[in-house]
XYZ file of C-alpha atoms in Angstrom:
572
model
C -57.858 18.937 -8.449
C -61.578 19.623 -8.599
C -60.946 21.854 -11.311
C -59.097 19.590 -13.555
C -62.134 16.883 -13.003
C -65.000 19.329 -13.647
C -63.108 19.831 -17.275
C -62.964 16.160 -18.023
C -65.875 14.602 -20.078
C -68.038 11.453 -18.664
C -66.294 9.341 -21.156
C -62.898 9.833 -19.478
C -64.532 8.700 -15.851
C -63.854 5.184 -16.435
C -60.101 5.346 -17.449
C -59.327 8.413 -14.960
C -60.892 6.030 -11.825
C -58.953 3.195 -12.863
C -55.221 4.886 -13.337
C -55.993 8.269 -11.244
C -55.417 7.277 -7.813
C -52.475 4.859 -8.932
C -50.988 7.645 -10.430
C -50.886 10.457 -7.715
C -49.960 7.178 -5.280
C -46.899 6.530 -7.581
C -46.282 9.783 -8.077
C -45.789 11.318 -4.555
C -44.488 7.980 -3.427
C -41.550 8.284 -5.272
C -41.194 12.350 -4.649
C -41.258 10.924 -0.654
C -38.967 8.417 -0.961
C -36.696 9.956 -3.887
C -36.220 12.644 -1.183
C -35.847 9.819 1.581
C -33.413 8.648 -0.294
C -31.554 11.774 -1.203
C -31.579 11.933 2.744
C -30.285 8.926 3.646
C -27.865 8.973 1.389
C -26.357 12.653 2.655
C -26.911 10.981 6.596
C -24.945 7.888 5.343
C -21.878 10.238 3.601
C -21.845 12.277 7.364
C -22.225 9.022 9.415
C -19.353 7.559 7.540
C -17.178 10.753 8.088
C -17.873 10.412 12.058
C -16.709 7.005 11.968
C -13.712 7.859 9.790
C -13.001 10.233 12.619
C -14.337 8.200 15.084
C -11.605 5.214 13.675
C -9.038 7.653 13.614
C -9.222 8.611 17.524
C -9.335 4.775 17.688
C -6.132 4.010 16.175
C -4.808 7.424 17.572
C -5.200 6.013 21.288
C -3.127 2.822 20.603
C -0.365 4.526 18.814
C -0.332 7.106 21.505
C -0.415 4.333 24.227
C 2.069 2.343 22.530
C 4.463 5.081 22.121
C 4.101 5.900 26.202
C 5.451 2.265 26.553
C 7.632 3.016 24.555
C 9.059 6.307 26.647
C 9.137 4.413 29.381
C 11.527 1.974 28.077
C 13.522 5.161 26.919
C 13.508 5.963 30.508
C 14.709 2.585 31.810
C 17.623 3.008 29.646
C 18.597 6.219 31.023
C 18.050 4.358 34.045
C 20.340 2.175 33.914
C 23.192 4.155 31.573
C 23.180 6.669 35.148
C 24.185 3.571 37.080
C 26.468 1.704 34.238
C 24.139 -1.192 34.228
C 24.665 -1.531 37.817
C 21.224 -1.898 39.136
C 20.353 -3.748 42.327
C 16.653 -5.513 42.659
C 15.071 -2.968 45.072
C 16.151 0.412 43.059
C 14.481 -1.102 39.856
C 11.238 -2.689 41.748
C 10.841 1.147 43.074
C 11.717 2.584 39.990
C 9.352 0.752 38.373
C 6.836 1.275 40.942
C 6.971 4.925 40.432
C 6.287 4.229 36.829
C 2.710 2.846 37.774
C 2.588 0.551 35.009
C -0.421 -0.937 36.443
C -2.203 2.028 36.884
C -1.712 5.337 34.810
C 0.239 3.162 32.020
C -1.546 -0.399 32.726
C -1.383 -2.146 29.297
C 1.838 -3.373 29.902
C 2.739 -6.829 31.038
C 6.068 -4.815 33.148
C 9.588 -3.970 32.394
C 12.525 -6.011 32.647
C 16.218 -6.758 31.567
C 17.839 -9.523 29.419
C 21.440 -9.898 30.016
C 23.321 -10.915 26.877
C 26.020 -13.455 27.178
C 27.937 -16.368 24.987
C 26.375 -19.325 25.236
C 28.527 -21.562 27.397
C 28.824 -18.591 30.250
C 24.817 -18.779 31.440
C 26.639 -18.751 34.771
C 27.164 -14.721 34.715
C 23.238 -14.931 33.901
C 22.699 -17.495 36.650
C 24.916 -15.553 39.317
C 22.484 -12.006 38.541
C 19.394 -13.846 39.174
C 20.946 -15.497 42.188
C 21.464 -12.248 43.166
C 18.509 -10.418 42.451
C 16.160 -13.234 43.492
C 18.323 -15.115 46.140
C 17.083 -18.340 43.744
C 18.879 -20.928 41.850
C 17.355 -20.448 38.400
C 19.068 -21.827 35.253
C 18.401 -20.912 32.356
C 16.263 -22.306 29.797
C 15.664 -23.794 27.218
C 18.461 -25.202 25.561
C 20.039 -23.808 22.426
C 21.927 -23.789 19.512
C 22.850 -20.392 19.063
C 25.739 -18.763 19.902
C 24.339 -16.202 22.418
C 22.111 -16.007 24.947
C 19.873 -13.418 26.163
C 18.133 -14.622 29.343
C 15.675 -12.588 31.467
C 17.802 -11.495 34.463
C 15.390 -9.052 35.972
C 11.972 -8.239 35.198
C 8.997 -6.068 37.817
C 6.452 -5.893 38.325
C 7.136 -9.307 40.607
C 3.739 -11.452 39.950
C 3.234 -14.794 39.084
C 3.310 -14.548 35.885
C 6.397 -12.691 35.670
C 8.083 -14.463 37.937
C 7.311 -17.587 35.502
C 9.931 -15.692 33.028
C 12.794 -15.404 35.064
C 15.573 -17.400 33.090
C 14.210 -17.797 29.909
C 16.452 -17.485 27.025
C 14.444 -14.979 24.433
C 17.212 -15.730 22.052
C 16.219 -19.165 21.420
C 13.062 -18.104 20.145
C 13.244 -17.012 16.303
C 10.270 -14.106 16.982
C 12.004 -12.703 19.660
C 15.565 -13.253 18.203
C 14.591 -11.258 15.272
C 13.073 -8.249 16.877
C 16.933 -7.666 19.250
C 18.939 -8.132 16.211
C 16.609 -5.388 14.387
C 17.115 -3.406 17.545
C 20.200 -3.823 17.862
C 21.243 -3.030 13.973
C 19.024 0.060 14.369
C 19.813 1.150 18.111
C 16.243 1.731 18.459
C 13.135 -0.109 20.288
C 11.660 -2.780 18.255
C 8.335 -4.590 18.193
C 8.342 -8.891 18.271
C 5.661 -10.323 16.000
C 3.076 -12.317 17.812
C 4.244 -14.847 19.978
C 2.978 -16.277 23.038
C 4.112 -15.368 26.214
C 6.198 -17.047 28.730
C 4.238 -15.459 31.193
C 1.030 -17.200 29.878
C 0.641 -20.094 32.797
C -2.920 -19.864 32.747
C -6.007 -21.581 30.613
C -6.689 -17.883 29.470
C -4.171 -17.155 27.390
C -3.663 -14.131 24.781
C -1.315 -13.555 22.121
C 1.524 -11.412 23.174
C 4.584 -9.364 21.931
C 7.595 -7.716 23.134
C 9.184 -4.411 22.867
C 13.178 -4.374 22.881
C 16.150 -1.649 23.416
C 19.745 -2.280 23.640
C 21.709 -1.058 26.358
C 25.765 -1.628 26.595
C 27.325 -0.822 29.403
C 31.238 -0.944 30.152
C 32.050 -4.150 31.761
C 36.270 -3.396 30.988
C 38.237 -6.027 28.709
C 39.035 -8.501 31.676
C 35.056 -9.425 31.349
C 34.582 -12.306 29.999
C 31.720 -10.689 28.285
C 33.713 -7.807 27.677
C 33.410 -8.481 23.663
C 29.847 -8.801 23.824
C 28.605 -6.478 21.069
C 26.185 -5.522 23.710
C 25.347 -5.814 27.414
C 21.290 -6.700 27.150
C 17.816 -5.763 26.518
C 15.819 -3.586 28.044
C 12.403 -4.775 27.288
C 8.946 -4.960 27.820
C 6.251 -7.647 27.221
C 2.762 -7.350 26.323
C -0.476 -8.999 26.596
C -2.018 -8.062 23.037
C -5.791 -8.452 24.553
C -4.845 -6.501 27.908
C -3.364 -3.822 26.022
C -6.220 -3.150 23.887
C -9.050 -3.256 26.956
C -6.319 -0.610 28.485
C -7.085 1.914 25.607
C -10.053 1.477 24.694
C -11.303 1.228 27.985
C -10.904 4.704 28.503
C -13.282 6.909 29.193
C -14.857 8.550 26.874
C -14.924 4.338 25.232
C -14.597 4.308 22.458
C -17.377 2.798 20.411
C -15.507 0.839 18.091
C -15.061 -3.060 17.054
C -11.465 -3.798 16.207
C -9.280 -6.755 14.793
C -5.529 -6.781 14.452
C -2.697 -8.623 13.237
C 0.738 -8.093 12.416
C 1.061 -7.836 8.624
C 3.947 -9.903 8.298
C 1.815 -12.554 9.879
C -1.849 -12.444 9.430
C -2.786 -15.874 10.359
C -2.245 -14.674 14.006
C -4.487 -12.049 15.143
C -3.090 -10.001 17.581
C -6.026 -9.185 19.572
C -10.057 -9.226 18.607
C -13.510 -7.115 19.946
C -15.977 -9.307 21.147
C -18.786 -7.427 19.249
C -16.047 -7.452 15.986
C -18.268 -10.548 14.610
C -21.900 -9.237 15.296
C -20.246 -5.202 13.794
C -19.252 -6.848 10.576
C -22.381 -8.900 10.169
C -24.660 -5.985 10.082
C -22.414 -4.978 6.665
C -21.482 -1.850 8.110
C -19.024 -0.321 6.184
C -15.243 -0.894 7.791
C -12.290 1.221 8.048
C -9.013 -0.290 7.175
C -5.844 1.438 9.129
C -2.252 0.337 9.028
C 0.468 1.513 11.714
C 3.901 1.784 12.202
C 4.481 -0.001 15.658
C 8.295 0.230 16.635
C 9.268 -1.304 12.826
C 6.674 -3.767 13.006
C 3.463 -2.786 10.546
C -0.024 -3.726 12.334
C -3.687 -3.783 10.385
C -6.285 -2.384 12.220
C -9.907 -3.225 10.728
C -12.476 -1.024 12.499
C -15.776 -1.620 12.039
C -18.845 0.545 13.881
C -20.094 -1.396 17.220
C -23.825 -1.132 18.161
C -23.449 1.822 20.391
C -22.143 4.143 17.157
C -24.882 2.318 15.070
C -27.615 3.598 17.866
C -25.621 6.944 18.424
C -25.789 8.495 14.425
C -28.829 6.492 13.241
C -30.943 8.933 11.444
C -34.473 8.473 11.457
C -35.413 11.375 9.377
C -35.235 9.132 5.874
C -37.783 7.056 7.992
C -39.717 9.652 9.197
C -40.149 11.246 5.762
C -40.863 8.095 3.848
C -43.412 7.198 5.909
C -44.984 10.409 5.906
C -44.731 11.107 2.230
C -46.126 7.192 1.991
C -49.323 8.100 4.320
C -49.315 11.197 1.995
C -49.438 9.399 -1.245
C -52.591 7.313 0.081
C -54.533 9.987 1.596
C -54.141 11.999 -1.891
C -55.299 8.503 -3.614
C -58.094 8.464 -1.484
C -59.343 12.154 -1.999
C -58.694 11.600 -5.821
C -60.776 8.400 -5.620
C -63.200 9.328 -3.490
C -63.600 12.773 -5.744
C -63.709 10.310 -8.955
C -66.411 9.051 -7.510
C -68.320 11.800 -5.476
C -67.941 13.440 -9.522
C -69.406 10.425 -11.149
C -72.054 10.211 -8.816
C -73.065 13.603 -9.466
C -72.961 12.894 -13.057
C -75.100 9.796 -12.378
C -78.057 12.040 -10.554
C -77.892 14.396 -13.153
C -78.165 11.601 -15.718
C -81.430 10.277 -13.502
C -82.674 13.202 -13.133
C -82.505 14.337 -16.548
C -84.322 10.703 -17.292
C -86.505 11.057 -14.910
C -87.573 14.661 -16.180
C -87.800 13.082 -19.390
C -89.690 10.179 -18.619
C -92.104 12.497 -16.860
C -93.080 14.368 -19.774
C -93.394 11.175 -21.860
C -95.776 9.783 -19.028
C -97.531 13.590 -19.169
C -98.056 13.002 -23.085
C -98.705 9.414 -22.990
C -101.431 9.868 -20.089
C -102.708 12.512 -22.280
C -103.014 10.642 -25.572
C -104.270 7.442 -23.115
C -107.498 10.005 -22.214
C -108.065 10.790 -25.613
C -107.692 7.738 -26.847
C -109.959 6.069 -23.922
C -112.740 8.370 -24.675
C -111.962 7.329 -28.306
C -112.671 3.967 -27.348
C -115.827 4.709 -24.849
C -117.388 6.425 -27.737
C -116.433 3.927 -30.305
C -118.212 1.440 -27.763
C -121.037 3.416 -26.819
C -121.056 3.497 -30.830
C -121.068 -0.077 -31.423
C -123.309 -1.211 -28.255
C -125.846 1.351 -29.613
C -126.032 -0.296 -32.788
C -126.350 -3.796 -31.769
C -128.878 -2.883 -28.836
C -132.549 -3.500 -28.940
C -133.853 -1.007 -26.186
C -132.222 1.506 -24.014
C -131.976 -1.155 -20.948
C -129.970 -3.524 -23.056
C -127.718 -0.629 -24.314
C -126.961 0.490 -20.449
C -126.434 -3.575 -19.703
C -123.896 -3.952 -22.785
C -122.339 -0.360 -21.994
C -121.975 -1.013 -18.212
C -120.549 -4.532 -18.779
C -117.753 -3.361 -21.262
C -116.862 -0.091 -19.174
C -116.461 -2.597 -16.160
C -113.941 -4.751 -18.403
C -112.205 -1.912 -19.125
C -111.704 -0.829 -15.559
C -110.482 -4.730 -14.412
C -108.227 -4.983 -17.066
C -106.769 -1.602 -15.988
C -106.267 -2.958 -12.663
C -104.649 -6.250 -13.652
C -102.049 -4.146 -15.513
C -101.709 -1.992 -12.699
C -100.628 -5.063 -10.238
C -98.633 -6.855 -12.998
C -96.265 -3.262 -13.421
C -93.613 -5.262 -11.095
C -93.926 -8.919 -11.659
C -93.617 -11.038 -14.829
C -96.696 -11.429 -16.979
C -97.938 -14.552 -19.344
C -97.825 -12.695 -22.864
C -101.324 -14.202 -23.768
C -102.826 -12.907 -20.633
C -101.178 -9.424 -21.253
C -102.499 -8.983 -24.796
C -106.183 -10.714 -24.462
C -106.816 -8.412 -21.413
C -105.734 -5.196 -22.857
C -107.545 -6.229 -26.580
C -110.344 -7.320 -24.203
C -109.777 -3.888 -22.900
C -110.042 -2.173 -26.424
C -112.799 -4.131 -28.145
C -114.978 -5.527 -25.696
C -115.408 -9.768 -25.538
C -118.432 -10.141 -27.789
C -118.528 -8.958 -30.814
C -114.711 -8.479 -31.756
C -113.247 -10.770 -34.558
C -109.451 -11.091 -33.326
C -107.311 -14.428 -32.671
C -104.389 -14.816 -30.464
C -102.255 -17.896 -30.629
C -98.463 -18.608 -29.760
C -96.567 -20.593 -27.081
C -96.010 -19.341 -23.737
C -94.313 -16.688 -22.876
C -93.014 -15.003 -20.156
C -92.243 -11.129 -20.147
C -89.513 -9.053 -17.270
C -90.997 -6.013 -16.002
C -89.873 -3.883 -18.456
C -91.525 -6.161 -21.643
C -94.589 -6.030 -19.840
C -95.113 -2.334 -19.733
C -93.334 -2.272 -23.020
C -95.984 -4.852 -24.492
C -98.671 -2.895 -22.842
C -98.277 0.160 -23.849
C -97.815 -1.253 -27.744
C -100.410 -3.330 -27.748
C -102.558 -0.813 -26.131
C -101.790 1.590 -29.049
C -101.881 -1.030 -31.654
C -105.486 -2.051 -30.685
C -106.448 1.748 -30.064
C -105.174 2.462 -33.803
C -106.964 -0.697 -35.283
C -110.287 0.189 -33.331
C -110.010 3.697 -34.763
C -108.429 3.318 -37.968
C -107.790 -0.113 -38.592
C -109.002 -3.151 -39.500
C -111.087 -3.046 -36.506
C -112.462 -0.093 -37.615
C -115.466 -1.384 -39.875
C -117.729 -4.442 -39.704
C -116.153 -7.633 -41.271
C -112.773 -6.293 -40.040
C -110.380 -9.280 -37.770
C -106.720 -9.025 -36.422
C -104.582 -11.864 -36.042
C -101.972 -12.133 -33.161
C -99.222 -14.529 -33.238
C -95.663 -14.752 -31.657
C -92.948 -17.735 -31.313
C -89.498 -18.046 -30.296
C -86.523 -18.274 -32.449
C -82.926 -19.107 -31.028
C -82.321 -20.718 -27.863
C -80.217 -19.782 -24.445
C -78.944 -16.361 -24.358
C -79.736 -15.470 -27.675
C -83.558 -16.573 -28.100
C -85.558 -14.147 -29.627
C -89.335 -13.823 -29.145
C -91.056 -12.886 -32.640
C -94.761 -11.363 -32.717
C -96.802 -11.019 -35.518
C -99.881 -8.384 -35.325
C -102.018 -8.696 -38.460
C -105.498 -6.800 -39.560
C -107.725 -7.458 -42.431
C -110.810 -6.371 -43.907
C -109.932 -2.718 -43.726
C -109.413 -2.722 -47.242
C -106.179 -1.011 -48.725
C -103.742 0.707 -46.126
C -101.147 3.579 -46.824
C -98.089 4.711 -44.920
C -98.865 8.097 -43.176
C -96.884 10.974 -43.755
C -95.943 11.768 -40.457
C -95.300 9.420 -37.516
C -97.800 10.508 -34.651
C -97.208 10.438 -31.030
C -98.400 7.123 -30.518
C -96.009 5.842 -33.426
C -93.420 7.532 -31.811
C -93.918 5.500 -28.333
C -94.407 2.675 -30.094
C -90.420 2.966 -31.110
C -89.405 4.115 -27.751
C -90.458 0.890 -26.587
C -89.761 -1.681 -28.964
C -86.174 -0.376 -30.678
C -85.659 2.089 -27.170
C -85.904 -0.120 -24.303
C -86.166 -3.640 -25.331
C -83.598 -3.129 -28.410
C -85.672 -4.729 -30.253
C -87.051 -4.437 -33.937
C -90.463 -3.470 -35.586
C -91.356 -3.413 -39.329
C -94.876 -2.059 -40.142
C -96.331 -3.526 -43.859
C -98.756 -1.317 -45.375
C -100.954 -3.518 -47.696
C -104.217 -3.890 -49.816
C -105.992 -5.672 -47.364
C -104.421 -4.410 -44.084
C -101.851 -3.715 -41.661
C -99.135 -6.289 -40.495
C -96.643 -5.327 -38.022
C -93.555 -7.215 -37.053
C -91.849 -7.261 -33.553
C -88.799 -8.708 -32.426
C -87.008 -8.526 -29.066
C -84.685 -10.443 -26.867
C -86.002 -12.997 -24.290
C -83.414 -15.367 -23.063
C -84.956 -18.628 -21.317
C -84.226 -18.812 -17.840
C -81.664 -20.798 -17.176
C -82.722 -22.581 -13.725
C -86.074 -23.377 -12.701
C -85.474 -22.504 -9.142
C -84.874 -18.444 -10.603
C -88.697 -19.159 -11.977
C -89.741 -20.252 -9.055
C -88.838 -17.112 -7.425
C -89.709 -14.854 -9.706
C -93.499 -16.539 -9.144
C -93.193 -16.396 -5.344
C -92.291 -12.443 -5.753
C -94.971 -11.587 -7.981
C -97.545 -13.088 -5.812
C -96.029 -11.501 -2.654
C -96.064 -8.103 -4.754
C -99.700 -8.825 -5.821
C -100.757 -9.578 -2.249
C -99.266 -6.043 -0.763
């Protein structure tokens, strides 16, 4: 990265600080999270695959368990064909004992028999529970069909159960459906959703029932002897119990489900707690349906919070964040190498102005000596010729040297403050040609100089006068200069004009070479103040024309403190 600033040029620094950091940040951002993405994506694909398999074993356990009930009532059958239907009370309560429905097979509300007769005969029905029970139970409700199938027998003996004995599951078009199914098929056959009889309780669950036929020979003096069929073997089911049975088993699975029976959907068969909070988080669900004993059941699965927990993957996370600290750490270096880069540039531009700056002060100090002996000579000169005696000569000489040296020092303390233009120019022409005998004028309103006027003024003026003293108008007796200035513009784009004109020199010519001092002249005016200077070369002397910006200051209170810091930086 170094490498590829070194080769850039200082004109590209400004653009390449701005968009360079950006850049890289955008840049490896979206590398980190196009890969954190790519990531996630390949973790979601495998996380959905567990839960497809996960679902499966889901549904897997309830078809399983169902189809154990189911055996069972296979069993029951055989049960019963061994004894030609002629079971007493206490071999079926141990028989279903040894079954341990509410244990190894709990799910299942118990097992039971419904003994088929013509409506009209409930007595046969009445005289088996009489029997079985030693309890006058008729049977209920009434009817309008033409058979009957009331529950003669049905363990285990609970509460609940016992709340069934007599009931007529023939009456009820659910349960009449599923025994004419089973009967037309000779196989079991799942109820749709009903509720049970068994449900005496405030906490009640939606139930079905499981049916088998069983015929037994009751010989052709029965009165029931024409009976298509002898009864149902059957089993009922709490739809909520049977669900906590299967999934409660260990390894739980960690799973929310919802049922219902196809054929009727607006009754849920049973429903997870968590289903509601799993399908809020917009987990993705798994949609199952099952044969159950002729009877087709949707399962909806969706993910609980313990398989959510179990297969997140934080490694999408992990490198996002990482390739995000990345991206702003490289921003950083490349903005703190923009900058480390221009700041070298910046010294080296300093430097190289400072260097250069040096020599100019080297050569300007140099002409300055020259040009001050110029000026002690051309003094000594002039107080020589006005001088009466050798004691008036060293009076004159002393006074003007002395002038010389105080106006050097004002300039001296004003290099930092601003300066009253007048002031600047009358002490350095004071400087140059003495007060006495000098024919010069200075006029103009005032005017206020930065620091950087003032040394520029200074060092013009100082050459100016130097070259007019020398070579000038100045230069001869009966010569004058004129020195004028005013403003032009207001606000931000005032301009302050001066006017520096000799005469009595007699006809001037343009030199053919500008000279040092010329040459400073223009680094200060057009250089540093961006300014303009014309020079006139005419018959009866030189003019030359300055103009620079000066904007007015636009509060007085910044005046005010400009004044207060030039006479703090007078007093130190």
């Amino acid at each position: 990265m170094r490498k590829i600033f070194d080769r850039l040029g200082a004109g590209s620094l400004p653009s390449l600080n701005r968009f360079l950091p950006a850049l890289v940040f955008v840049v490896v951002t979206a590398i980190g999270l196009g890969m954190s993405f790519s990531i996630y994506r390949a973790s979601e694909v495998e996380r959905r695959a567990k839960f497809e398999i996960v679902a499966g074993d889901a549904v897997d356990r309830i078809v399983s368990r169902f189809y154990q009930h189911m055996s069972l009532l296979e069993a029951t059958k055989a049960f019963f064909e061994a004894t030609n239907g002629m079971v007493d009370r206490e071999a079926f309560r141990t028989y279903v004992a040894g079954l341990d429905t509410e244990g190894r097979y709990d799910g299942i509300q118990g097992i039971g028999f419904a003994r088929m007769v013509y409506t009209g005969n409930e007595a046969k029905a009445e005289d088996m529970i009489a029997r079985f029970y030693g309890e006058d139970v008729a049977i209920w409700p009434e009817t309008d069909q033409d058979y009957r199938a009331a529950i003669v027998l049905l363990e285990p003996e609970d509460e609940r159960n016992s709340a069934a004995i007599g009931f007529d599951m023939y009456s009820d078009p659910v349960r009449r459906e599923a025994m004419a199914d089973a009967f037309a098929t000779d196989t079991p056959r799942a109820s749709g959703p009903v509720e049970l009889v068994q449900e005496i309780t405030t906490e009640k669950q939606v139930g079905f029932l499981l049916y088998l036929p069983f015929k037994m020979d009751e010989g052709p003096n029965s009165a029931d002897g024409n009976l298509p069929l002898s009864g149902f073997i059957y089993a009922p089911f709490r739809a909520g119990d049977l669900y906590q049975a299967v999934m409660g088993d260990v390894p739980a699975a960690p799973v929310a489900i919802e049922a219902y029976d196809k054929q009727a959907p607006e009754t849920p068969l049973f429903k997870s707690s968590n289903f509601a909070a799993a399908t809020e988080r917009g987990t993705p669900e798994v949609t199952r349906e099952v044969d159950i004993a002729g009877r087709t059941w949707v399962l909806q699965i969706a993910p609980s919070a313990a398989f959510e927990k179990a297969e997140f993957d934080i490694t999408p996370f992990v490198i996002g964040s990482v390739a995000l600290l990345l991206a702003v750490a490289l921003a950083l270096a490349a903005q703190w190498q923009i900058k480390a880069l221009a700041a070298a540039r910046e010294v080296q531009r300093v430097t190289q102005k400072s260097l250069q700056e040096r020599e100019l002060m080297l050569q300007e100090m140099k002409h300055r000596i020259k040009n001050s002996i110029a000026r002690m000579l051309a003094i000594a000169r002039q107080t020589a010729y006005h001088a009466e005696s050798l004691e008036q000569f060293m009076e004159s000489y002393a006074a003007r040297l002395q002038a010389m040296s105080t106006a050097q020092d004002v300039l001296t303390r004003s290099r930092w403050q601003r300066a009253d233009l007048k002031e600047l120019l009358s002490k350095e022409l004071e400087q140059v040609f003495g007060d006495a005998d000098a024919h010069y004028e200075v006029s103009g309103p005032s005017a206020e100089l930065d620091e950087k006027a003032t040394q520029a003024f200074s060092l013009t003026f100082h050459e100016l006068a130097t070259n007019a003293l020398k070579y000038g108008g100045m230069s001869s007796d009966g010569g004058s200069l004129d020195v004028s200035w005013s403003y032009e513009g207001s606000g931000a784009t005032r301009k302050l004009r001066v006017f520096w004109q000799e005469s009595g020199s007699g006809p001037v010519s343009k030199p053919e070479r500008k000279g040092f001092g010329t040459r400073l002249i223009d680094a200060n005016i057009i250089g540093e103040l961006q300014g303009t200077i014309e020079r006139h070369y005419r018959d009866d002397g030189l003019t030359v024309e300055i103009a620079f910006p000066n904007p007015a200051e636009t509060t007085g209170r910044r005046s005010r403190w400009r004044r207060r810091r030039a006479r703090k930086s007078a007093e130190r």
